[in-house]
Amino acid sequence: DGGITQSPKYLFRKEGQNVTLSCEQNLNHDAMYWYRQDPGQGLRLIYYSQIVNDFQKGDIAEGYSVSREKKESFPLTVTSAQKNPTAFYLCASSIVKGGHEQYFGPGTRLTVT
Amino acid sequence: QQQVKQSPQSLIVQKGGIPIINCAYENTAFDYFPWYQQFPGKGPALLIAIRPDVSEKKEGRFTISFNKSAKQFSLHIMDSQPGDSATYFCAAAGPQGGSEKLVFGKGTKLTVNP
């Protein structure tokens, strides 16, 4: 079954703690993306990566970090520097050349108190 | 120039009605315009997409109309059903320094009443 998996579905953390969200894909896609979704805000791009060991900041990268050590995996760390981390986080992937179709995972809802 | 403006924010129709969601963009370099459907607590799913060389694309009950000169595109849902109740996002993409980034509208929450 090809697709994108995100774990866990729900995550709770105390303020001041770093937390890492997992994203794995078996679609053999080159590019992977992290979005943040808040009510009424649409999807905002945090980071994206088009190739292993390379990634670029999106529109709201402050307080987040990523790594891309394997093609299949693109974990996102929400650091204590992120001022308002409670949100729904979505991972997506796509081929790079010749198309823009992005396929999304089921999301992780992070609550920081 | 990178924005995509989507309207309305919310929409309520009766079963069988034809909801229409509109999007406008500024960047004339955009060459791909998808629509995504998202149910509560789920990730968005690609519904239908269009490129600027056609003015209309239909897939089942979903139709995209595209007006290149006005820089607008819209989603029509024919014979809408309660199961179509979801949030719909338009998006746009184009050559952006070699990346494949999508720019999303802020979404339209559609409710189809039985």
PDB file of C-alpha atoms in Angstrom:
ATOM      1  CA  ASP A   1       0.000   0.000   0.000  1.00  0.00           C
ATOM      2  CA  GLY A   2       1.698   3.169  -1.207  1.00  0.00           C
ATOM      3  CA  GLY A   3       1.312   6.371   0.735  1.00  0.00           C
ATOM      4  CA  ILE A   4       2.483   8.791   3.362  1.00  0.00           C
ATOM      5  CA  THR A   5       2.396   7.990   7.045  1.00  0.00           C
ATOM      6  CA  GLN A   6       2.635  10.450   9.882  1.00  0.00           C
ATOM      7  CA  SER A   7       2.974   9.526  13.482  1.00  0.00           C
ATOM      8  CA  PRO A   8       1.651   9.978  16.001  1.00  0.00           C
ATOM      9  CA  LYS A   9      -1.844  11.242  15.156  1.00  0.00           C
ATOM     10  CA  TYR A  10      -2.051  13.228  18.412  1.00  0.00           C
ATOM     11  CA  LEU A  11       0.892  14.595  20.362  1.00  0.00           C
ATOM     12  CA  PHE A  12       0.931  16.481  23.641  1.00  0.00           C
ATOM     13  CA  ARG A  13       3.943  18.333  24.998  1.00  0.00           C
ATOM     14  CA  LYS A  14       4.790  20.775  27.715  1.00  0.00           C
ATOM     15  CA  GLU A  15       5.965  24.241  26.796  1.00  0.00           C
ATOM     16  CA  GLY A  16       9.740  24.455  26.475  1.00  0.00           C
ATOM     17  CA  GLN A  17      10.206  20.928  25.152  1.00  0.00           C
ATOM     18  CA  ASN A  18      11.338  20.079  21.645  1.00  0.00           C
ATOM     19  CA  VAL A  19       9.199  17.528  19.816  1.00  0.00           C
ATOM     20  CA  THR A  20       9.818  15.591  16.588  1.00  0.00           C
ATOM     21  CA  LEU A  21       7.046  14.663  14.169  1.00  0.00           C
ATOM     22  CA  SER A  22       7.581  11.710  11.886  1.00  0.00           C
ATOM     23  CA  CYS A  23       6.822  11.546   8.150  1.00  0.00           C
ATOM     24  CA  GLU A  24       7.551   8.538   5.952  1.00  0.00           C
ATOM     25  CA  GLN A  25       6.611   7.903   2.303  1.00  0.00           C
ATOM     26  CA  ASN A  26       6.935   4.848   0.085  1.00  0.00           C
ATOM     27  CA  LEU A  27       5.873   6.576  -3.136  1.00  0.00           C
ATOM     28  CA  ASN A  28       9.483   6.983  -4.291  1.00  0.00           C
ATOM     29  CA  HIS A  29       8.894  10.735  -4.441  1.00  0.00           C
ATOM     30  CA  ASP A  30      11.905  13.034  -4.488  1.00  0.00           C
ATOM     31  CA  ALA A  31      10.299  16.021  -2.799  1.00  0.00           C
ATOM     32  CA  MET A  32       8.790  16.265   0.655  1.00  0.00           C
ATOM     33  CA  TYR A  33       7.080  19.142   2.427  1.00  0.00           C
ATOM     34  CA  TRP A  34       5.889  20.190   5.864  1.00  0.00           C
ATOM     35  CA  TYR A  35       2.858  22.438   6.306  1.00  0.00           C
ATOM     36  CA  ARG A  36       1.188  23.927   9.297  1.00  0.00           C
ATOM     37  CA  GLN A  37      -2.593  24.350   9.338  1.00  0.00           C
ATOM     38  CA  ASP A  38      -4.447  26.699  11.676  1.00  0.00           C
ATOM     39  CA  PRO A  39      -8.185  27.430  11.530  1.00  0.00           C
ATOM     40  CA  GLY A  40      -8.936  29.982   8.807  1.00  0.00           C
ATOM     41  CA  GLN A  41      -5.285  30.188   7.730  1.00  0.00           C
ATOM     42  CA  GLY A  42      -5.079  27.564   5.042  1.00  0.00           C
ATOM     43  CA  LEU A  43      -1.840  25.630   4.660  1.00  0.00           C
ATOM     44  CA  ARG A  44       1.437  27.418   5.302  1.00  0.00           C
ATOM     45  CA  LEU A  45       4.737  25.935   4.163  1.00  0.00           C
ATOM     46  CA  ILE A  46       7.334  25.356   6.877  1.00  0.00           C
ATOM     47  CA  TYR A  47      10.167  23.510   5.074  1.00  0.00           C
ATOM     48  CA  TYR A  48      10.603  21.506   1.918  1.00  0.00           C
ATOM     49  CA  SER A  49      13.216  19.194   0.477  1.00  0.00           C
ATOM     50  CA  GLN A  50      13.720  18.197  -3.137  1.00  0.00           C
ATOM     51  CA  ILE A  51      16.614  15.835  -2.625  1.00  0.00           C
ATOM     52  CA  VAL A  52      18.304  13.890   0.143  1.00  0.00           C
ATOM     53  CA  ASN A  53      20.576  15.973   2.390  1.00  0.00           C
ATOM     54  CA  ASP A  54      19.118  19.246   1.114  1.00  0.00           C
ATOM     55  CA  PHE A  55      16.173  21.338   2.271  1.00  0.00           C
ATOM     56  CA  GLN A  56      14.881  24.917   2.059  1.00  0.00           C
ATOM     57  CA  LYS A  57      12.931  27.173   4.367  1.00  0.00           C
ATOM     58  CA  GLY A  58       9.320  27.846   3.559  1.00  0.00           C
ATOM     59  CA  ASP A  59       7.245  30.815   4.615  1.00  0.00           C
ATOM     60  CA  ILE A  60       7.173  30.110   8.372  1.00  0.00           C
ATOM     61  CA  ALA A  61      10.409  28.226   9.187  1.00  0.00           C
ATOM     62  CA  GLU A  62      11.275  30.070  12.407  1.00  0.00           C
ATOM     63  CA  GLY A  63      11.214  27.736  15.412  1.00  0.00           C
ATOM     64  CA  TYR A  64      11.305  24.570  13.281  1.00  0.00           C
ATOM     65  CA  SER A  65      14.068  22.302  11.990  1.00  0.00           C
ATOM     66  CA  VAL A  66      14.164  19.356   9.593  1.00  0.00           C
ATOM     67  CA  SER A  67      16.512  16.706   8.261  1.00  0.00           C
ATOM     68  CA  ARG A  68      16.475  14.604   5.116  1.00  0.00           C
ATOM     69  CA  GLU A  69      18.925  11.745   5.572  1.00  0.00           C
ATOM     70  CA  LYS A  70      16.828   9.252   3.604  1.00  0.00           C
ATOM     71  CA  LYS A  71      14.578   9.690   0.592  1.00  0.00           C
ATOM     72  CA  GLU A  72      11.660   8.119   2.451  1.00  0.00           C
ATOM     73  CA  SER A  73      11.842  10.185   5.617  1.00  0.00           C
ATOM     74  CA  PHE A  74      11.491  13.888   6.459  1.00  0.00           C
ATOM     75  CA  PRO A  75      11.116  14.446  10.228  1.00  0.00           C
ATOM     76  CA  LEU A  76      10.129  17.853  11.585  1.00  0.00           C
ATOM     77  CA  THR A  77      11.307  19.121  14.966  1.00  0.00           C
ATOM     78  CA  VAL A  78       9.230  21.787  16.657  1.00  0.00           C
ATOM     79  CA  THR A  79      11.649  23.566  18.946  1.00  0.00           C
ATOM     80  CA  SER A  80      11.006  25.530  22.105  1.00  0.00           C
ATOM     81  CA  ALA A  81      11.696  28.677  20.060  1.00  0.00           C
ATOM     82  CA  GLN A  82       8.416  28.276  18.170  1.00  0.00           C
ATOM     83  CA  LYS A  83       6.135  30.771  19.891  1.00  0.00           C
ATOM     84  CA  ASN A  84       2.796  29.181  19.060  1.00  0.00           C
ATOM     85  CA  PRO A  85       3.381  25.499  18.261  1.00  0.00           C
ATOM     86  CA  THR A  86      -0.135  24.147  18.817  1.00  0.00           C
ATOM     87  CA  ALA A  87      -1.442  23.294  15.326  1.00  0.00           C
ATOM     88  CA  PHE A  88      -2.241  20.564  12.827  1.00  0.00           C
ATOM     89  CA  TYR A  89       0.924  19.537  10.954  1.00  0.00           C
ATOM     90  CA  LEU A  90       0.758  18.011   7.493  1.00  0.00           C
ATOM     91  CA  CYS A  91       3.474  16.274   5.525  1.00  0.00           C
ATOM     92  CA  ALA A  92       3.302  15.931   1.743  1.00  0.00           C
ATOM     93  CA  SER A  93       5.399  14.527  -1.069  1.00  0.00           C
ATOM     94  CA  SER A  94       5.646  14.907  -4.820  1.00  0.00           C
ATOM     95  CA  ILE A  95       7.771  14.058  -7.817  1.00  0.00           C
ATOM     96  CA  VAL A  96      10.015  16.948  -8.796  1.00  0.00           C
ATOM     97  CA  LYS A  97      10.262  16.955 -12.539  1.00  0.00           C
ATOM     98  CA  GLY A  98       7.231  17.436 -14.748  1.00  0.00           C
ATOM     99  CA  GLY A  99       4.513  17.801 -12.166  1.00  0.00           C
ATOM    100  CA  HIS A 100       3.308  19.582  -9.082  1.00  0.00           C
ATOM    101  CA  GLU A 101       0.908  17.023  -7.622  1.00  0.00           C
ATOM    102  CA  GLN A 102       1.407  16.832  -3.902  1.00  0.00           C
ATOM    103  CA  TYR A 103       0.045  13.974  -1.844  1.00  0.00           C
ATOM    104  CA  PHE A 104      -0.636  14.512   1.833  1.00  0.00           C
ATOM    105  CA  GLY A 105      -0.334  12.371   4.902  1.00  0.00           C
ATOM    106  CA  PRO A 106      -3.086  12.140   7.548  1.00  0.00           C
ATOM    107  CA  GLY A 107      -1.539  14.815   9.759  1.00  0.00           C
ATOM    108  CA  THR A 108      -0.377  15.129  13.363  1.00  0.00           C
ATOM    109  CA  ARG A 109      -2.241  17.346  15.814  1.00  0.00           C
ATOM    110  CA  LEU A 110       0.254  18.848  18.250  1.00  0.00           C
ATOM    111  CA  THR A 111      -0.933  20.428  21.480  1.00  0.00           C
ATOM    112  CA  VAL A 112       1.561  22.290  23.635  1.00  0.00           C
ATOM    113  CA  THR A 113       0.486  23.438  27.105  1.00  0.00           C
TER     114      THR A 113
ATOM    115  CA  GLN B   1       2.306  38.250  -6.157  1.00  0.00           C
ATOM    116  CA  GLN B   2       2.498  34.808  -4.610  1.00  0.00           C
ATOM    117  CA  GLN B   3      -0.966  34.921  -3.067  1.00  0.00           C
ATOM    118  CA  VAL B   4      -4.035  32.977  -4.045  1.00  0.00           C
ATOM    119  CA  LYS B   5      -7.268  34.563  -2.837  1.00  0.00           C
ATOM    120  CA  GLN B   6     -10.179  32.213  -2.235  1.00  0.00           C
ATOM    121  CA  SER B   7     -13.840  32.997  -1.640  1.00  0.00           C
ATOM    122  CA  PRO B   8     -16.206  32.512   0.037  1.00  0.00           C
ATOM    123  CA  GLN B   9     -14.878  31.432   3.423  1.00  0.00           C
ATOM    124  CA  SER B  10     -17.947  29.306   4.006  1.00  0.00           C
ATOM    125  CA  LEU B  11     -20.856  28.113   1.916  1.00  0.00           C
ATOM    126  CA  ILE B  12     -24.095  26.324   2.731  1.00  0.00           C
ATOM    127  CA  VAL B  13     -26.219  24.675   0.037  1.00  0.00           C
ATOM    128  CA  GLN B  14     -29.057  22.220  -0.129  1.00  0.00           C
ATOM    129  CA  LYS B  15     -28.581  18.729  -1.489  1.00  0.00           C
ATOM    130  CA  GLY B  16     -28.624  18.855  -5.276  1.00  0.00           C
ATOM    131  CA  GLY B  17     -27.417  22.465  -5.389  1.00  0.00           C
ATOM    132  CA  ILE B  18     -24.307  23.623  -7.271  1.00  0.00           C
ATOM    133  CA  PRO B  19     -21.808  25.284  -4.934  1.00  0.00           C
ATOM    134  CA  ILE B  20     -19.204  27.448  -6.636  1.00  0.00           C
ATOM    135  CA  ILE B  21     -15.878  28.348  -5.041  1.00  0.00           C
ATOM    136  CA  ASN B  22     -13.698  31.019  -6.591  1.00  0.00           C
ATOM    137  CA  CYS B  23      -9.981  31.703  -6.570  1.00  0.00           C
ATOM    138  CA  ALA B  24      -7.878  34.524  -7.984  1.00  0.00           C
ATOM    139  CA  TYR B  25      -4.148  34.805  -8.466  1.00  0.00           C
ATOM    140  CA  GLU B  26      -1.636  37.465  -9.506  1.00  0.00           C
ATOM    141  CA  ASN B  27       1.433  35.553 -10.637  1.00  0.00           C
ATOM    142  CA  THR B  28       1.104  34.960 -14.381  1.00  0.00           C
ATOM    143  CA  ALA B  29       3.894  32.371 -14.193  1.00  0.00           C
ATOM    144  CA  PHE B  30       1.602  29.927 -12.369  1.00  0.00           C
ATOM    145  CA  ASP B  31       0.903  26.951 -14.631  1.00  0.00           C
ATOM    146  CA  TYR B  32      -0.843  24.416 -12.416  1.00  0.00           C
ATOM    147  CA  PHE B  33      -4.051  24.915 -10.438  1.00  0.00           C
ATOM    148  CA  PRO B  34      -5.239  22.065  -8.199  1.00  0.00           C
ATOM    149  CA  TRP B  35      -8.161  21.762  -5.839  1.00  0.00           C
ATOM    150  CA  TYR B  36      -7.932  19.783  -2.619  1.00  0.00           C
ATOM    151  CA  GLN B  37     -10.720  18.376  -0.461  1.00  0.00           C
ATOM    152  CA  GLN B  38     -10.194  17.979   3.259  1.00  0.00           C
ATOM    153  CA  PHE B  39     -12.430  16.257   5.804  1.00  0.00           C
ATOM    154  CA  PRO B  40     -12.087  17.129   9.508  1.00  0.00           C
ATOM    155  CA  GLY B  41      -9.013  15.600  11.102  1.00  0.00           C
ATOM    156  CA  LYS B  42      -7.684  14.267   7.773  1.00  0.00           C
ATOM    157  CA  GLY B  43      -5.045  15.360   5.315  1.00  0.00           C
ATOM    158  CA  PRO B  44      -6.117  17.148   2.110  1.00  0.00           C
ATOM    159  CA  ALA B  45      -6.741  14.938  -0.914  1.00  0.00           C
ATOM    160  CA  LEU B  46      -6.147  16.051  -4.487  1.00  0.00           C
ATOM    161  CA  LEU B  47      -9.554  16.386  -6.155  1.00  0.00           C
ATOM    162  CA  ILE B  48      -8.957  17.814  -9.609  1.00  0.00           C
ATOM    163  CA  ALA B  49      -6.368  20.036 -11.291  1.00  0.00           C
ATOM    164  CA  ILE B  50      -6.103  22.150 -14.434  1.00  0.00           C
ATOM    165  CA  ARG B  51      -3.369  23.732 -16.515  1.00  0.00           C
ATOM    166  CA  PRO B  52      -3.776  27.065 -18.368  1.00  0.00           C
ATOM    167  CA  ASP B  53      -4.055  25.523 -21.831  1.00  0.00           C
ATOM    168  CA  VAL B  54      -7.686  24.523 -21.203  1.00  0.00           C
ATOM    169  CA  SER B  55     -10.651  26.561 -19.977  1.00  0.00           C
ATOM    170  CA  GLU B  56     -12.575  23.759 -18.323  1.00  0.00           C
ATOM    171  CA  LYS B  57     -11.952  20.318 -16.872  1.00  0.00           C
ATOM    172  CA  LYS B  58     -14.552  17.922 -15.567  1.00  0.00           C
ATOM    173  CA  GLU B  59     -14.121  14.850 -13.396  1.00  0.00           C
ATOM    174  CA  GLY B  60     -17.355  13.264 -12.295  1.00  0.00           C
ATOM    175  CA  ARG B  61     -19.443  15.902 -10.501  1.00  0.00           C
ATOM    176  CA  PHE B  62     -16.484  18.268 -10.090  1.00  0.00           C
ATOM    177  CA  THR B  63     -15.636  20.907 -12.710  1.00  0.00           C
ATOM    178  CA  ILE B  64     -12.868  23.497 -12.797  1.00  0.00           C
ATOM    179  CA  SER B  65     -13.445  26.597 -14.895  1.00  0.00           C
ATOM    180  CA  PHE B  66     -10.347  28.611 -15.737  1.00  0.00           C
ATOM    181  CA  ASN B  67     -10.198  32.202 -17.005  1.00  0.00           C
ATOM    182  CA  LYS B  68      -6.617  33.016 -17.905  1.00  0.00           C
ATOM    183  CA  SER B  69      -7.213  36.653 -18.836  1.00  0.00           C
ATOM    184  CA  ALA B  70      -8.985  37.354 -15.553  1.00  0.00           C
ATOM    185  CA  LYS B  71      -6.497  35.234 -13.599  1.00  0.00           C
ATOM    186  CA  GLN B  72      -9.339  33.389 -11.928  1.00  0.00           C
ATOM    187  CA  PHE B  73     -10.429  29.791 -11.568  1.00  0.00           C
ATOM    188  CA  SER B  74     -13.364  28.181  -9.869  1.00  0.00           C
ATOM    189  CA  LEU B  75     -14.674  24.838  -8.658  1.00  0.00           C
ATOM    190  CA  HIS B  76     -18.255  23.777  -9.343  1.00  0.00           C
ATOM    191  CA  ILE B  77     -19.811  20.750  -7.671  1.00  0.00           C
ATOM    192  CA  MET B  78     -22.792  19.394  -9.569  1.00  0.00           C
ATOM    193  CA  ASP B  79     -25.659  17.655  -7.754  1.00  0.00           C
ATOM    194  CA  SER B  80     -23.961  18.235  -4.393  1.00  0.00           C
ATOM    195  CA  GLN B  81     -24.421  15.618  -1.683  1.00  0.00           C
ATOM    196  CA  PRO B  82     -24.089  15.751   2.115  1.00  0.00           C
ATOM    197  CA  GLY B  83     -20.934  13.640   1.738  1.00  0.00           C
ATOM    198  CA  ASP B  84     -19.348  16.568  -0.146  1.00  0.00           C
ATOM    199  CA  SER B  85     -19.385  18.588   3.084  1.00  0.00           C
ATOM    200  CA  ALA B  86     -15.706  19.376   3.612  1.00  0.00           C
ATOM    201  CA  THR B  87     -13.182  22.179   3.359  1.00  0.00           C
ATOM    202  CA  TYR B  88     -11.940  22.891  -0.146  1.00  0.00           C
ATOM    203  CA  PHE B  89      -8.610  24.525  -0.930  1.00  0.00           C
ATOM    204  CA  CYS B  90      -7.464  25.944  -4.221  1.00  0.00           C
ATOM    205  CA  ALA B  91      -3.773  26.225  -4.946  1.00  0.00           C
ATOM    206  CA  ALA B  92      -1.368  27.337  -7.638  1.00  0.00           C
ATOM    207  CA  ALA B  93       2.155  26.452  -8.645  1.00  0.00           C
ATOM    208  CA  GLY B  94       4.649  27.447 -11.253  1.00  0.00           C
ATOM    209  CA  PRO B  95       8.332  27.909 -11.909  1.00  0.00           C
ATOM    210  CA  GLN B  96       9.732  29.235  -8.660  1.00  0.00           C
ATOM    211  CA  GLY B  97      13.474  28.929  -8.853  1.00  0.00           C
ATOM    212  CA  GLY B  98      13.214  25.256  -9.731  1.00  0.00           C
ATOM    213  CA  SER B  99      11.053  24.294  -6.770  1.00  0.00           C
ATOM    214  CA  GLU B 100       7.605  22.728  -6.925  1.00  0.00           C
ATOM    215  CA  LYS B 101       5.971  24.748  -4.185  1.00  0.00           C
ATOM    216  CA  LEU B 102       2.206  25.110  -4.012  1.00  0.00           C
ATOM    217  CA  VAL B 103       0.599  28.352  -2.854  1.00  0.00           C
ATOM    218  CA  PHE B 104      -2.722  27.656  -1.141  1.00  0.00           C
ATOM    219  CA  GLY B 105      -5.873  29.682  -0.705  1.00  0.00           C
ATOM    220  CA  LYS B 106      -7.275  29.912   2.809  1.00  0.00           C
ATOM    221  CA  GLY B 107     -10.039  27.401   2.221  1.00  0.00           C
ATOM    222  CA  THR B 108     -13.829  27.266   1.905  1.00  0.00           C
ATOM    223  CA  LYS B 109     -15.902  25.274   4.339  1.00  0.00           C
ATOM    224  CA  LEU B 110     -18.779  23.719   2.404  1.00  0.00           C
ATOM    225  CA  THR B 111     -21.876  22.361   4.116  1.00  0.00           C
ATOM    226  CA  VAL B 112     -24.420  20.459   2.055  1.00  0.00           C
ATOM    227  CA  ASN B 113     -27.696  20.058   3.925  1.00  0.00           C
ATOM    228  CA  PRO B 114     -29.858  16.963   3.288  1.00  0.00           C
TER     229      PRO B 114
END
